[in-house]
């Protein structure tokens, strides 16, 4: 039974990592010297990687994916005005077809602990 | 050419008598100083107290704490110790010796007879960075002196307790300890203990634990032995023969204030700091930030492709990236709201809704960190959170970076 869960947030290319202690509900940073994090590594050292659940893997839904590709509204209106409604429809349809409604997105939990956990625990033993 | 010089007459007997003019202890010692540094040390110029919150004035977590779990904090920098059973209430008390305004008061919530290796007491840590001038592990280690004021209630008048220092060497080696017994009475006494330096092992030069200053108030028989008069390698809390049991009566009380740890063989006058200095020193390890901002959206929100989270900077340099908790929940789950640019709450469009989670991050090199309020992954509706407010429990978010 996992006692800890790794939490990750990705902002552009930066990933911020925290660790949730499921027993206490406290989230600590991945930071040597923070006493909760040091205790996390010590617990993994004594009880093994089985007590750690990896971060959820999140995939985007068709709504988000389509929103990212639709041109700005001004451009769409411009296209209808200068071209035709048919041309606009074709462009939008291409995006809809690219991301069908079957892509529902969501997040999956219960993943394995990331490799860095074992690396950090090994440093305790060195 | 002849030059005549005249000098006013003086009484040679009078001048000779002035040689015996009393200068006081410090004056005599100053006159005997061989170097400027010796003189500076004698008059205690500059900062001298390495112990933080020695006057027990700072208590950011609240002024009364009933604690029965190990490692919990009460007044700032004061950590509860439990091996076996130790259930006590810590209070910031107005009882104090002359020259002080506050003290730490501890009283047991129940009676308990310790057995085996049980321990009951409290401790405060000093960072290794701040102890390097003691030159431990060298040929010239410096001695240091610990002083404090303490007293008891009538029920534990005459109890003997133990003061212990644990030194943390580099490389994670086993701690080294030294102990002193002391007997409390119902009147305030100042206790002073001089520790010779340790030439065998250094003190780790880091922001981790360098010293633990321990007040051992009770121990099982396995942890009571002769006084360790020399530094001894032992990773334990130890008491000196004759140790009393603080937990033998719920009327027992132990008061403490004026704690000072200074370099040298003498206990000098307590170094009183301004309140803001005391508070600032404590805020490196614990602070309350931000104050409750309900009704004041103050957190800019980042909405990535699949989530929303609000961020603010922590305005204190802290020892390590802190752990945030909400005082109301005691966890990192809190209460907050995310709004769009029309001022409409959009919190429920994200997985955590109005119960976001708190976490911290940043670069450990300079001690500046940020606090994140995570509303979770995007679920439905417009993905347009712009700003957020934190609506958790008063007085604010607890940021903990204690040792």
mmCIF file of C-alpha atoms in Angstrom, chain A residues 7-12 16-18 20 24-37 58-61 63-64 67-68 107, chain B residues 71 73 79 302 305-307 309 311 319-325 330-333 357-360 364 372 374 377-378 383 400 402-403:
data_model
loop_
_atom_site.group_PDB
_atom_site.id
_atom_site.type_symbol
_atom_site.label_atom_id
_atom_site.label_comp_id
_atom_site.label_asym_id
_atom_site.label_seq_id
_atom_site.Cartn_x
_atom_site.Cartn_y
_atom_site.Cartn_z
ATOM 1 C CA UNK A 7 2.996 15.063 -7.351
ATOM 2 C CA UNK A 8 4.220 16.812 -10.479
ATOM 3 C CA UNK A 9 3.194 20.039 -12.137
ATOM 4 C CA UNK A 10 4.646 20.966 -15.502
ATOM 5 C CA UNK A 11 4.840 24.623 -16.438
ATOM 6 C CA UNK A 12 6.366 25.015 -19.874
ATOM 7 C CA UNK A 16 7.829 21.084 -9.965
ATOM 8 C CA UNK A 17 7.851 18.002 -7.770
ATOM 9 C CA UNK A 18 6.312 17.483 -4.339
ATOM 10 C CA UNK A 20 2.233 13.810 -0.520
ATOM 11 C CA UNK A 24 -0.664 12.908 7.352
ATOM 12 C CA UNK A 25 -2.025 14.726 4.300
ATOM 13 C CA UNK A 26 1.085 16.908 4.281
ATOM 14 C CA UNK A 27 2.839 17.820 1.039
ATOM 15 C CA UNK A 28 6.563 18.426 1.256
ATOM 16 C CA UNK A 29 8.993 19.684 -1.394
ATOM 17 C CA UNK A 30 11.662 17.564 -3.024
ATOM 18 C CA UNK A 31 14.397 19.223 -0.997
ATOM 19 C CA UNK A 32 17.184 17.667 1.033
ATOM 20 C CA UNK A 33 17.137 19.293 4.449
ATOM 21 C CA UNK A 34 13.365 19.551 4.613
ATOM 22 C CA UNK A 35 12.590 17.227 7.510
ATOM 23 C CA UNK A 36 9.491 15.669 5.907
ATOM 24 C CA UNK A 37 11.423 14.955 2.707
ATOM 25 C CA UNK A 58 -2.435 13.428 -17.442
ATOM 26 C CA UNK A 59 -3.593 13.512 -21.055
ATOM 27 C CA UNK A 60 -5.569 16.356 -22.603
ATOM 28 C CA UNK A 61 -9.124 15.969 -23.884
ATOM 29 C CA UNK A 63 -11.713 20.052 -26.096
ATOM 30 C CA UNK A 64 -8.341 21.318 -24.913
ATOM 31 C CA UNK A 67 -8.930 24.947 -28.450
ATOM 32 C CA UNK A 68 -5.164 25.101 -28.804
ATOM 33 C CA UNK A 107 -5.364 11.273 -15.591
ATOM 34 C CA UNK B 71 9.068 16.154 16.889
ATOM 35 C CA UNK B 73 6.898 22.182 17.882
ATOM 36 C CA UNK B 79 10.649 20.651 19.785
ATOM 37 C CA UNK B 302 -1.155 29.841 -14.203
ATOM 38 C CA UNK B 305 -3.058 22.876 -20.868
ATOM 39 C CA UNK B 306 -4.501 20.689 -18.164
ATOM 40 C CA UNK B 307 -4.407 22.364 -14.780
ATOM 41 C CA UNK B 309 -2.408 26.715 -9.912
ATOM 42 C CA UNK B 311 1.563 31.251 -6.996
ATOM 43 C CA UNK B 319 16.669 27.435 5.779
ATOM 44 C CA UNK B 320 15.276 24.932 3.253
ATOM 45 C CA UNK B 321 12.189 24.707 1.054
ATOM 46 C CA UNK B 322 9.386 24.737 3.630
ATOM 47 C CA UNK B 323 6.436 22.403 4.061
ATOM 48 C CA UNK B 324 3.129 24.309 3.970
ATOM 49 C CA UNK B 325 0.105 23.375 6.074
ATOM 50 C CA UNK B 330 -3.391 20.250 9.861
ATOM 51 C CA UNK B 331 -2.590 19.091 6.326
ATOM 52 C CA UNK B 332 -1.563 20.645 3.020
ATOM 53 C CA UNK B 333 -5.160 20.643 1.806
ATOM 54 C CA UNK B 357 -3.498 21.728 -2.116
ATOM 55 C CA UNK B 358 -0.444 23.694 -1.010
ATOM 56 C CA UNK B 359 3.157 22.997 -1.900
ATOM 57 C CA UNK B 360 6.433 24.928 -2.091
ATOM 58 C CA UNK B 364 17.774 26.069 -2.362
ATOM 59 C CA UNK B 372 1.739 27.129 -4.841
ATOM 60 C CA UNK B 374 -2.970 23.812 -6.789
ATOM 61 C CA UNK B 377 -6.419 19.227 -13.411
ATOM 62 C CA UNK B 378 -8.931 20.945 -15.687
ATOM 63 C CA UNK B 383 -10.405 26.975 -18.875
ATOM 64 C CA UNK B 400 7.809 24.932 8.268
ATOM 65 C CA UNK B 402 12.583 23.463 11.049
ATOM 66 C CA UNK B 403 15.560 21.209 11.557
#
